[in-house]
mmCIF file of N, CA and C and ligand atoms in Angstrom:
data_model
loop_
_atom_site.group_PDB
_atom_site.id
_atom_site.type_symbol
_atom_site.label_atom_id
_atom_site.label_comp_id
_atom_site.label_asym_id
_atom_site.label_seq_id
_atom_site.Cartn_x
_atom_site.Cartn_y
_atom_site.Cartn_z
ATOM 1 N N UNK D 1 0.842 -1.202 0.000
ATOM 2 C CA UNK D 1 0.000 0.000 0.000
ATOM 3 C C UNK D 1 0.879 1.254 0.000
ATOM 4 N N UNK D 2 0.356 2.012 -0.723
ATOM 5 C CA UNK D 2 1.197 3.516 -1.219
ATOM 6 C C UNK D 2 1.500 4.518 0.516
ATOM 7 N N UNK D 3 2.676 4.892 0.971
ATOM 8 C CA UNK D 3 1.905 5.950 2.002
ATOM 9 C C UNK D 3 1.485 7.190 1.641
ATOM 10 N N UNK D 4 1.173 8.037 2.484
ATOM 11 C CA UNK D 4 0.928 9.480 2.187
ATOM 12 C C UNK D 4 1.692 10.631 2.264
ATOM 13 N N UNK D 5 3.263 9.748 2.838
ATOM 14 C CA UNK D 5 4.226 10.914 2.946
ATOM 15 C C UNK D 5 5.123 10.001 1.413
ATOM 16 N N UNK D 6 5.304 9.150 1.535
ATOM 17 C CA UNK D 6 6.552 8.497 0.530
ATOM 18 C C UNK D 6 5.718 6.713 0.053
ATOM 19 N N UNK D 7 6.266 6.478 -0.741
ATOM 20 C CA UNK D 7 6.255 5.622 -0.734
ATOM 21 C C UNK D 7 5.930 4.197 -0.064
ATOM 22 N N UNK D 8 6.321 4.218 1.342
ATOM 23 C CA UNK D 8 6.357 3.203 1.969
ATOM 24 C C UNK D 8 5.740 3.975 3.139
ATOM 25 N N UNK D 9 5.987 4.955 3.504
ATOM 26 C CA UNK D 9 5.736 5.839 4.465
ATOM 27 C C UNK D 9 4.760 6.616 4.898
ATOM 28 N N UNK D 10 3.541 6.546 5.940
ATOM 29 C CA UNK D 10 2.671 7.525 6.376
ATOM 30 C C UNK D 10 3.089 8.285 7.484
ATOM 31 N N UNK D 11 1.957 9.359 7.105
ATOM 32 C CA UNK D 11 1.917 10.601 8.352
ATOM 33 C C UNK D 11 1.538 9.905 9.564
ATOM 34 N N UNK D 12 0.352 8.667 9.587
ATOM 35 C CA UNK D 12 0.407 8.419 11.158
ATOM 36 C C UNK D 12 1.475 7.589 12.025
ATOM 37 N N UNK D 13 2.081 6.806 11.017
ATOM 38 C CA UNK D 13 3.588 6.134 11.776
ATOM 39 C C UNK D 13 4.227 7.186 12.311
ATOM 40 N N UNK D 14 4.458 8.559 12.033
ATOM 41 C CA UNK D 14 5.401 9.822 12.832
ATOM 42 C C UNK D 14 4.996 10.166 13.705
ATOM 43 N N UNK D 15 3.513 9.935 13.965
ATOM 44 C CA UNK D 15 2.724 11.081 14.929
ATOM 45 C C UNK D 15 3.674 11.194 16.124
ATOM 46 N N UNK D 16 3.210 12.578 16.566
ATOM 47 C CA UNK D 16 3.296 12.561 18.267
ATOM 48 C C UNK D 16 2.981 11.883 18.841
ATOM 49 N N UNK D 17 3.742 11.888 20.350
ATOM 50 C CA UNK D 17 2.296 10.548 20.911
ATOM 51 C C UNK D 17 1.764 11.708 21.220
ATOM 52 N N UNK D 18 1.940 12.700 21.799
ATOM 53 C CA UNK D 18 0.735 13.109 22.332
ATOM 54 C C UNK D 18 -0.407 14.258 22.009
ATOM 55 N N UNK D 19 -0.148 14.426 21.190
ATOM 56 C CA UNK D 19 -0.887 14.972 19.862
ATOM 57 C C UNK D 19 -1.228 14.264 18.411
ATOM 58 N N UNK D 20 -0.352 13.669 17.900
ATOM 59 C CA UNK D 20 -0.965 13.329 16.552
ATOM 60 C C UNK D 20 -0.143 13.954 15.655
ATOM 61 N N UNK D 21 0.307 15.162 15.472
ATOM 62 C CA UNK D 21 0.622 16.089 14.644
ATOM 63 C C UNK D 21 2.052 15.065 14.114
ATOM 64 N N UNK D 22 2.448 14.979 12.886
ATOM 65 C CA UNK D 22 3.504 14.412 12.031
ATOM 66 C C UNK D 22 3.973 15.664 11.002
ATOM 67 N N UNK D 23 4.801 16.777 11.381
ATOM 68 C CA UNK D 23 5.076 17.368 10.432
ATOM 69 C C UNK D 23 6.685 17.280 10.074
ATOM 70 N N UNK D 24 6.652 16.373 9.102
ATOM 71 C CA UNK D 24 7.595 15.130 9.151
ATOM 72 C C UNK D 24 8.749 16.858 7.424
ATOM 73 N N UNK D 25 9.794 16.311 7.672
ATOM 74 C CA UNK D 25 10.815 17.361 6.487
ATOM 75 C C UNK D 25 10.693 16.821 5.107
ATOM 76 N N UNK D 26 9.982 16.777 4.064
ATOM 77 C CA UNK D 26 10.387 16.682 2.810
ATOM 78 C C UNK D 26 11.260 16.177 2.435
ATOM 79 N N UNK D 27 12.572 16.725 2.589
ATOM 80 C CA UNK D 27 13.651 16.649 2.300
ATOM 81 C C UNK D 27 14.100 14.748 3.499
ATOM 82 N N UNK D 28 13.944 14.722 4.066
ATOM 83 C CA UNK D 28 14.050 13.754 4.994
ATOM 84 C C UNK D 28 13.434 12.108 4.468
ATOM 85 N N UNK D 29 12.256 12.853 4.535
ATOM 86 C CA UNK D 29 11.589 11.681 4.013
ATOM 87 C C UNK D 29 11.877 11.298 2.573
ATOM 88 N N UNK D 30 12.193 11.969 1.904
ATOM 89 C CA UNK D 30 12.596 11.587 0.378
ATOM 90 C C UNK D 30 14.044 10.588 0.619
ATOM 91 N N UNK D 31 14.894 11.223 1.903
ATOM 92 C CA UNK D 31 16.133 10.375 1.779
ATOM 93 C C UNK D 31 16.092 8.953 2.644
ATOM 94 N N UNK D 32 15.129 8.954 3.553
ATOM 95 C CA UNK D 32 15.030 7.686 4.358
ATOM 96 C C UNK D 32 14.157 6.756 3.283
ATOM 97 N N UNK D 33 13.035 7.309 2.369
ATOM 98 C CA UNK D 33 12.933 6.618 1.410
ATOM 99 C C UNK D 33 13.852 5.543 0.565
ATOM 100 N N UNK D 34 15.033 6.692 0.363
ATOM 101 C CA UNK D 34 15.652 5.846 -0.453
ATOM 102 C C UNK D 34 16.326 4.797 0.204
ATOM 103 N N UNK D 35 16.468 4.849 1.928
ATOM 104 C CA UNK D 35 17.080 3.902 2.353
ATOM 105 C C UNK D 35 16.356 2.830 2.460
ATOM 106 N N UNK D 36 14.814 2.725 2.482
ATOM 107 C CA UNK D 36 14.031 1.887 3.094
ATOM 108 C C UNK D 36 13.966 1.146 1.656
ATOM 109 N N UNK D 37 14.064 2.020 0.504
ATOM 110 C CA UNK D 37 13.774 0.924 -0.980
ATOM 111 C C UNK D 37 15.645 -0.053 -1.183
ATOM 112 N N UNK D 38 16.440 0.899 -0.727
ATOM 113 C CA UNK D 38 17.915 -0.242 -1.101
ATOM 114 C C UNK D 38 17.846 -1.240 -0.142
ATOM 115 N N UNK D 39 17.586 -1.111 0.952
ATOM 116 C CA UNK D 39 17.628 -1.598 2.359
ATOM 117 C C UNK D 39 16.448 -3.309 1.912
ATOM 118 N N UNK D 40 15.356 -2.906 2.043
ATOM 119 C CA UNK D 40 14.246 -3.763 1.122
ATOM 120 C C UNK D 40 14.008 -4.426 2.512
ATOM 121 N N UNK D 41 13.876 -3.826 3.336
ATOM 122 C CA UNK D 41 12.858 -4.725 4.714
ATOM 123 C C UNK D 41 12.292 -3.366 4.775
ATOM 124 N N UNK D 42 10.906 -3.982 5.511
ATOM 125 C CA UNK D 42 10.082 -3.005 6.118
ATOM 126 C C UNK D 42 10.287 -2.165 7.493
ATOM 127 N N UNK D 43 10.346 -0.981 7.828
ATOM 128 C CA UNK D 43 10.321 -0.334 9.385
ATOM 129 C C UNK D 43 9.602 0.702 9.338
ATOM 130 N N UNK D 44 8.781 1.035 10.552
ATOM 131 C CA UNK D 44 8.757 2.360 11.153
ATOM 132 C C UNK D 44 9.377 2.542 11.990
ATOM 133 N N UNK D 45 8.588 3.847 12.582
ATOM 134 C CA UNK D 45 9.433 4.512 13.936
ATOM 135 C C UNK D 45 8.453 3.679 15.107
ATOM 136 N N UNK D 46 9.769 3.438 15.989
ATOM 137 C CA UNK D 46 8.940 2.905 17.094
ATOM 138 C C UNK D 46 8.017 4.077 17.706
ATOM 139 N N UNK D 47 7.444 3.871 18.625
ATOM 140 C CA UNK D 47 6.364 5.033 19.099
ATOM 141 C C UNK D 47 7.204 6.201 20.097
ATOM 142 N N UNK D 48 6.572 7.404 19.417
ATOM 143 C CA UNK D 48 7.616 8.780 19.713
ATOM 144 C C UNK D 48 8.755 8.313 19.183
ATOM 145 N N UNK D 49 8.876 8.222 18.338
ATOM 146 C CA UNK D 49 10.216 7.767 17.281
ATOM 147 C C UNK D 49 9.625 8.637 15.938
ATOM 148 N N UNK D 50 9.270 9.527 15.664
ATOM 149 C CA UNK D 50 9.076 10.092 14.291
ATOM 150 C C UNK D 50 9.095 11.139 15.139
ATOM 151 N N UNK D 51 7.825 12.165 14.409
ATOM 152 C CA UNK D 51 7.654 13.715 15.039
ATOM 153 C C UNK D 51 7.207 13.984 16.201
ATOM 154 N N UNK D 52 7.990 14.465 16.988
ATOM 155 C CA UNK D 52 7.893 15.163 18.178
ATOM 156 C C UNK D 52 7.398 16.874 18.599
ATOM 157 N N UNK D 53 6.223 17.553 18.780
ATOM 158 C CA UNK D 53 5.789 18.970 18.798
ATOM 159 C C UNK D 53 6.570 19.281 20.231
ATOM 160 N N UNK D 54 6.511 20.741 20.040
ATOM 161 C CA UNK D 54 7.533 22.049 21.387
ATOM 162 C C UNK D 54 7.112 21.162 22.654
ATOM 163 N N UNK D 55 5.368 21.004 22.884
ATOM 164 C CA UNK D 55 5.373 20.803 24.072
ATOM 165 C C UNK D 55 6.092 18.794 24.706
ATOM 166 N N UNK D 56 5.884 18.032 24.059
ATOM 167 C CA UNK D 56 6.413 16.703 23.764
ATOM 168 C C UNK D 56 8.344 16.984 24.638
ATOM 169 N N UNK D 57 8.760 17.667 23.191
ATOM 170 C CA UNK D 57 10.268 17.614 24.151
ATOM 171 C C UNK D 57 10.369 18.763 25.092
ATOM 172 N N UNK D 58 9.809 20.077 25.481
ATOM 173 C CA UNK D 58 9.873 20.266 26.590
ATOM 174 C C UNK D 58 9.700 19.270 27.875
ATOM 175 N N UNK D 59 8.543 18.790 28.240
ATOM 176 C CA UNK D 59 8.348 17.857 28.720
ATOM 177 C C UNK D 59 9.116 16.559 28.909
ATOM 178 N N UNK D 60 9.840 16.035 27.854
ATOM 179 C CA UNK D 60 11.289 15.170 28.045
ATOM 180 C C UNK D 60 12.527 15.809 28.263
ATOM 181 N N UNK D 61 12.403 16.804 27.976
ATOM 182 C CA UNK D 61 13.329 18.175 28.115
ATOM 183 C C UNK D 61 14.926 17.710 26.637
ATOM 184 N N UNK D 62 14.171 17.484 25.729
ATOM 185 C CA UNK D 62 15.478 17.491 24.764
ATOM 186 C C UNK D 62 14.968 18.238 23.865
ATOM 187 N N UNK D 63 14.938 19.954 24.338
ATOM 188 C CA UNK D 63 14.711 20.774 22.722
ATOM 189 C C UNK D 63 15.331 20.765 21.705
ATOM 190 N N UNK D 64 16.326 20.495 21.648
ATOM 191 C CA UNK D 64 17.111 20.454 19.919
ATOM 192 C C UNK D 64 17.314 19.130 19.597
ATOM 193 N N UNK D 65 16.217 18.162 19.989
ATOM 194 C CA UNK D 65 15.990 17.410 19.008
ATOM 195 C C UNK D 65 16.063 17.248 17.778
ATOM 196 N N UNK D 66 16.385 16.246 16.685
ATOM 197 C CA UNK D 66 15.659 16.816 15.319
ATOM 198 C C UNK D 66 14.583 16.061 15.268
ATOM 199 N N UNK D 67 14.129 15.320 16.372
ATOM 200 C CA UNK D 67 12.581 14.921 15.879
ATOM 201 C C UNK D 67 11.235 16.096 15.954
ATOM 202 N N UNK D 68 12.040 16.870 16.564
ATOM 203 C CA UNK D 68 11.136 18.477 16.714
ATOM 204 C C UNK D 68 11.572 19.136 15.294
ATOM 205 N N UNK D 69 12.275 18.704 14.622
ATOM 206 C CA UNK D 69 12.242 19.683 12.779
ATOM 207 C C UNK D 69 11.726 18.454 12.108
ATOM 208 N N UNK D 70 11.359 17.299 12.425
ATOM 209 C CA UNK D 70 10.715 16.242 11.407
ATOM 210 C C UNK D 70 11.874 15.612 10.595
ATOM 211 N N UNK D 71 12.975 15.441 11.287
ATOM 212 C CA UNK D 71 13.834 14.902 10.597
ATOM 213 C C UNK D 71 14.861 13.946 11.452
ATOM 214 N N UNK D 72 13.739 13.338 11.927
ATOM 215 C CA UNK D 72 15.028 12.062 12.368
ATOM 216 C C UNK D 72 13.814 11.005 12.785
ATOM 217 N N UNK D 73 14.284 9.810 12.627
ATOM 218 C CA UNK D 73 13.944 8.481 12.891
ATOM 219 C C UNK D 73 14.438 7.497 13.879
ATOM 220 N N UNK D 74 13.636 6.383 15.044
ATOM 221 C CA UNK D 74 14.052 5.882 15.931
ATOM 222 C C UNK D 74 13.190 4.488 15.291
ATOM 223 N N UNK D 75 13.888 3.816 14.463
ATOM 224 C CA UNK D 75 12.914 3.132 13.949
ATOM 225 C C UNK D 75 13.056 1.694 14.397
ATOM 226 N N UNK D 76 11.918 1.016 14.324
ATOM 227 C CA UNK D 76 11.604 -0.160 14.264
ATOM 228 C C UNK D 76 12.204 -1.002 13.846
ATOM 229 N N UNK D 77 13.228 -1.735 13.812
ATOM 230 C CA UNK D 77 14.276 -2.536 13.080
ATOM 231 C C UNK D 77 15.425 -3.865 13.657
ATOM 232 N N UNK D 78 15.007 -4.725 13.469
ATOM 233 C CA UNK D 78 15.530 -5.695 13.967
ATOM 234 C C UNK D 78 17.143 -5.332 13.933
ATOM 235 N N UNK D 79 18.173 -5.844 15.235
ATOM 236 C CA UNK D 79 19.405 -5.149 14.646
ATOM 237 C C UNK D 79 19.947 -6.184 13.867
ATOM 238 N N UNK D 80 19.895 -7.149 13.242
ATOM 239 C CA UNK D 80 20.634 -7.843 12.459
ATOM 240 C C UNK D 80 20.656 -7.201 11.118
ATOM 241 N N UNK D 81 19.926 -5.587 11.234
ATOM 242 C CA UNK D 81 19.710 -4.840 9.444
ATOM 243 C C UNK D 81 20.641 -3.800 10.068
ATOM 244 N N UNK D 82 21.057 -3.325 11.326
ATOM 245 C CA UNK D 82 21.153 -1.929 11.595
ATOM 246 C C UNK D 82 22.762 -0.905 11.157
ATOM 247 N N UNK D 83 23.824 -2.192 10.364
ATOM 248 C CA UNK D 83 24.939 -2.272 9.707
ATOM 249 C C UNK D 83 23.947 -1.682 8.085
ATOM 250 N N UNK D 84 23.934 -2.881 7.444
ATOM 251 C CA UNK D 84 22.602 -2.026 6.523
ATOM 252 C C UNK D 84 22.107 -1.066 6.479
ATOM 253 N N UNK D 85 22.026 -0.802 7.410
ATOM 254 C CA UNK D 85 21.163 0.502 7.708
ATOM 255 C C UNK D 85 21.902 1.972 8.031
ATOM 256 N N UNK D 86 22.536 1.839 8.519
ATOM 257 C CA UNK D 86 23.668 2.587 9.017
ATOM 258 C C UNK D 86 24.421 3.127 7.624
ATOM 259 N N UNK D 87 25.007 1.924 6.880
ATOM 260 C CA UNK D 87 25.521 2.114 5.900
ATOM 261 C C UNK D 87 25.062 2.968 5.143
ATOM 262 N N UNK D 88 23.467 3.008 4.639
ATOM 263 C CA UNK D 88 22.887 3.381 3.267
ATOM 264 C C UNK D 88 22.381 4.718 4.063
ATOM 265 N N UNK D 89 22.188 5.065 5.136
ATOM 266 C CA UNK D 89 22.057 6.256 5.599
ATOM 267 C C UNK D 89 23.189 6.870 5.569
ATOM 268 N N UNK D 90 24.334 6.947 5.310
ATOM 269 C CA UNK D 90 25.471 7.471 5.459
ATOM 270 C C UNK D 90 25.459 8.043 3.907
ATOM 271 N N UNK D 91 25.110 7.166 3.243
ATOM 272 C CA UNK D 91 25.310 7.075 1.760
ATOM 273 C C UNK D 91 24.294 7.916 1.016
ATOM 274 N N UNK D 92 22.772 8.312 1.625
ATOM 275 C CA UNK D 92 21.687 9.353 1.479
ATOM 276 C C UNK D 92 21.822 10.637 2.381
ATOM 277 N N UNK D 93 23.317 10.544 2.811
ATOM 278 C CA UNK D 93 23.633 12.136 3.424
ATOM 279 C C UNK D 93 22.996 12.095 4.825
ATOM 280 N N UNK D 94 22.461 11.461 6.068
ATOM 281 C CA UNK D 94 21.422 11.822 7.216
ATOM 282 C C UNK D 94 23.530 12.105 7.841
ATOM 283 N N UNK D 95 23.004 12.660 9.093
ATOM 284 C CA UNK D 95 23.961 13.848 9.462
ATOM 285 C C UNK D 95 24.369 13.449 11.149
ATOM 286 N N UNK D 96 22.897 12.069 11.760
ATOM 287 C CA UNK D 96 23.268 12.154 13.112
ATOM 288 C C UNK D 96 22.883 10.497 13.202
ATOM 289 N N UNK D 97 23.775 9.926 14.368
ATOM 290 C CA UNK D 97 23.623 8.580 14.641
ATOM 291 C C UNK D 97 23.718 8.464 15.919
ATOM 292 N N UNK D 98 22.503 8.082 16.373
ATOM 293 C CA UNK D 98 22.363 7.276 17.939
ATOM 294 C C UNK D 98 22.246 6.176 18.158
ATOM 295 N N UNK D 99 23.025 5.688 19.046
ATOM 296 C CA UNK D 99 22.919 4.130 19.639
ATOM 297 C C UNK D 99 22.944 3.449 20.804
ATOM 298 N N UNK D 100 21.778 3.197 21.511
ATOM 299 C CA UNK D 100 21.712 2.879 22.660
ATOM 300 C C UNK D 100 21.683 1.388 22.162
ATOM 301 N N UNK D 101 22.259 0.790 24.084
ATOM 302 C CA UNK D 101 22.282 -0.483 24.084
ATOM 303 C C UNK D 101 22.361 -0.494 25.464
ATOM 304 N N UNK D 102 21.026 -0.920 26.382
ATOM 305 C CA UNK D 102 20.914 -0.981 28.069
ATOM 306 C C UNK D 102 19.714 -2.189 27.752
ATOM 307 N N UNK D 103 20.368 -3.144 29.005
ATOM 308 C CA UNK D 103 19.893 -4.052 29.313
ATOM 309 C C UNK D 103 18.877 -5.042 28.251
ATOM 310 N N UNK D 104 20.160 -5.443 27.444
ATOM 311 C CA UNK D 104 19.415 -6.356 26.120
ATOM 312 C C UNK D 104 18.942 -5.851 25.734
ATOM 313 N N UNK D 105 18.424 -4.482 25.181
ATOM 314 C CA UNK D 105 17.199 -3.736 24.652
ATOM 315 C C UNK D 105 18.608 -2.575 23.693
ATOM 316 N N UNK D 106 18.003 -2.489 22.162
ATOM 317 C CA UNK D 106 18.893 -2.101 21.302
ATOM 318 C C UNK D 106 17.858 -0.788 20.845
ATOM 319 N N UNK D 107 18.538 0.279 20.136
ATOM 320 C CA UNK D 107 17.780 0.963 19.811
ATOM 321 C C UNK D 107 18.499 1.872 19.103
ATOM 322 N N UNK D 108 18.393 2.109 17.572
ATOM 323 C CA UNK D 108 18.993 3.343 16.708
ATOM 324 C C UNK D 108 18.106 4.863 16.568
ATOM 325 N N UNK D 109 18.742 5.783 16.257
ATOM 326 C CA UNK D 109 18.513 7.168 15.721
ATOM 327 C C UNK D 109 19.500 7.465 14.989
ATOM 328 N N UNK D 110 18.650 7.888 13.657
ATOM 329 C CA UNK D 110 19.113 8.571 12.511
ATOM 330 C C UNK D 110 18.504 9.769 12.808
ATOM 331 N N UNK D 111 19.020 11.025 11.683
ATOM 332 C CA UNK D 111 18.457 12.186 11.922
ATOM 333 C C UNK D 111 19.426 12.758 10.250
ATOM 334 N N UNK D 112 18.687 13.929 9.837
ATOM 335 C CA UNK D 112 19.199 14.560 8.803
ATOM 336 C C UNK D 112 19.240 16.532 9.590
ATOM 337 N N UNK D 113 19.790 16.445 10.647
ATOM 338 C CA UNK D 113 19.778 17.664 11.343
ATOM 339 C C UNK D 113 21.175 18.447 10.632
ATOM 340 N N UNK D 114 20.526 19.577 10.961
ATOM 341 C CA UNK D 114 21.668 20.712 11.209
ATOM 342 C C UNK D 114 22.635 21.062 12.229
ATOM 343 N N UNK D 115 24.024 21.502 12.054
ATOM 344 C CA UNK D 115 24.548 22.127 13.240
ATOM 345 C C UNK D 115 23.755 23.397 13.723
ATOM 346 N N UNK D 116 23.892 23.018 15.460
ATOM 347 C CA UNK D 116 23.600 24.449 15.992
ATOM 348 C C UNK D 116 24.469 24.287 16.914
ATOM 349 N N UNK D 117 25.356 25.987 16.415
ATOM 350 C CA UNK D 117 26.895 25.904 17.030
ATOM 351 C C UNK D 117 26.707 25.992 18.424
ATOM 352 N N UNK D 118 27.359 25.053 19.226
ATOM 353 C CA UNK D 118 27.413 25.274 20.997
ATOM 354 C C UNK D 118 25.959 24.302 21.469
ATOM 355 N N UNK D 119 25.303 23.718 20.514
ATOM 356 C CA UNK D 119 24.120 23.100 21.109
ATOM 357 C C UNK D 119 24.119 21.350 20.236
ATOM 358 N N UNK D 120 24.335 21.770 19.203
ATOM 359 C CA UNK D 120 24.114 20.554 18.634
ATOM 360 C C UNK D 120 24.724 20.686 17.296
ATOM 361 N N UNK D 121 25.796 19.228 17.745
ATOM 362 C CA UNK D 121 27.127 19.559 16.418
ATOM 363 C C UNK D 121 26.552 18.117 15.670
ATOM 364 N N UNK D 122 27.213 18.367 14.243
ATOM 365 C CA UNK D 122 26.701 17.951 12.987
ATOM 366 C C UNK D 122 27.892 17.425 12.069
ATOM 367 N N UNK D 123 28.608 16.806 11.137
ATOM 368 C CA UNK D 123 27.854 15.385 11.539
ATOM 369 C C UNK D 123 28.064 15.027 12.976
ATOM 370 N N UNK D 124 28.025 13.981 13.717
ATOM 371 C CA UNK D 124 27.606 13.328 14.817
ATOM 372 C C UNK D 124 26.977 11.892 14.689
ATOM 373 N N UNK D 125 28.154 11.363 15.921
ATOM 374 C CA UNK D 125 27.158 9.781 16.181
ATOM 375 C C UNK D 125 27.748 9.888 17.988
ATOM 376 N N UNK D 126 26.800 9.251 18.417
ATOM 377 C CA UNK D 126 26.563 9.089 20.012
ATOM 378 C C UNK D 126 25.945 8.203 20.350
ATOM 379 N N UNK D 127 25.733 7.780 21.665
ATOM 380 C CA UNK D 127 25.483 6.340 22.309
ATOM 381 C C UNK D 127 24.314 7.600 23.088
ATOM 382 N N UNK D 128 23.662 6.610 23.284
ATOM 383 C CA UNK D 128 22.599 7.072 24.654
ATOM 384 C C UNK D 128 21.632 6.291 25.152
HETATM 385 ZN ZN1 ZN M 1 2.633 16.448 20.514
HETATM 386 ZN ZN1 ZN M 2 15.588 9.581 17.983
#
């Protein structure tokens, strides 16, 4: 089935949780596209893993998110793809890499963010 942002991709897989609102970057979604068609398994974002609104990360308190500009992904993905994955995001330009790993429980972030000097440097990869 077609989505409504891309290809593979809908506006309600991004939502907020606590709103709804998915105002997911153009530019973003055109490039995680292309990872999700080379890549050729299916993912979303796990939940609060797409778009995040002001009041969302106030409330977690991480404003310079880029899931607050609609441009980063915490997705759904078995890690035996996340080399794969990693790779072909590197290769469609995304700009930030997170990687947690606490207590058997794995979890990536991509992001196609900007530097903001003294707050949030670009490219970037980090553990958390
Ligand atoms: Zn919200
Ligand atoms: Zn994330």
């Amino acid at each position: 089935m077609m989505g409504d942002l891309s290809r593979n991709f809908s506006k309600a897989e991004f939502a907020c949780p606590c709103c709804g609102q998915a105002n997911m970057d153009d530019d973003f979604i055109l490039r995680l596209q292309l990872v999700r068609t080379d890549l050729g398994v299916p993912f979303s974002p796990v939940r609060g893993g797409g778009y995040r609104c002001a009041l969302y990360l106030r409330e977690t308190n991480n404003e310079y998110s880029a899931h607050g500009e609609g441009k980063a992904i915490d997705p759904d993905l078995d890690r035996r793809h996340y080399h794969a994955f990693m790779r072909l995001c590197l290769r469609y330009g995304f700009t930030g890499f997170g990687m947690k790993q606490k207590s058997g429980q794995f979890q990536i972030h991509v992001d196609t963010a900007q530097e903001i000097p003294g707050k949030r440097p670009r490219p970037w990869a980090w553990t958390y």
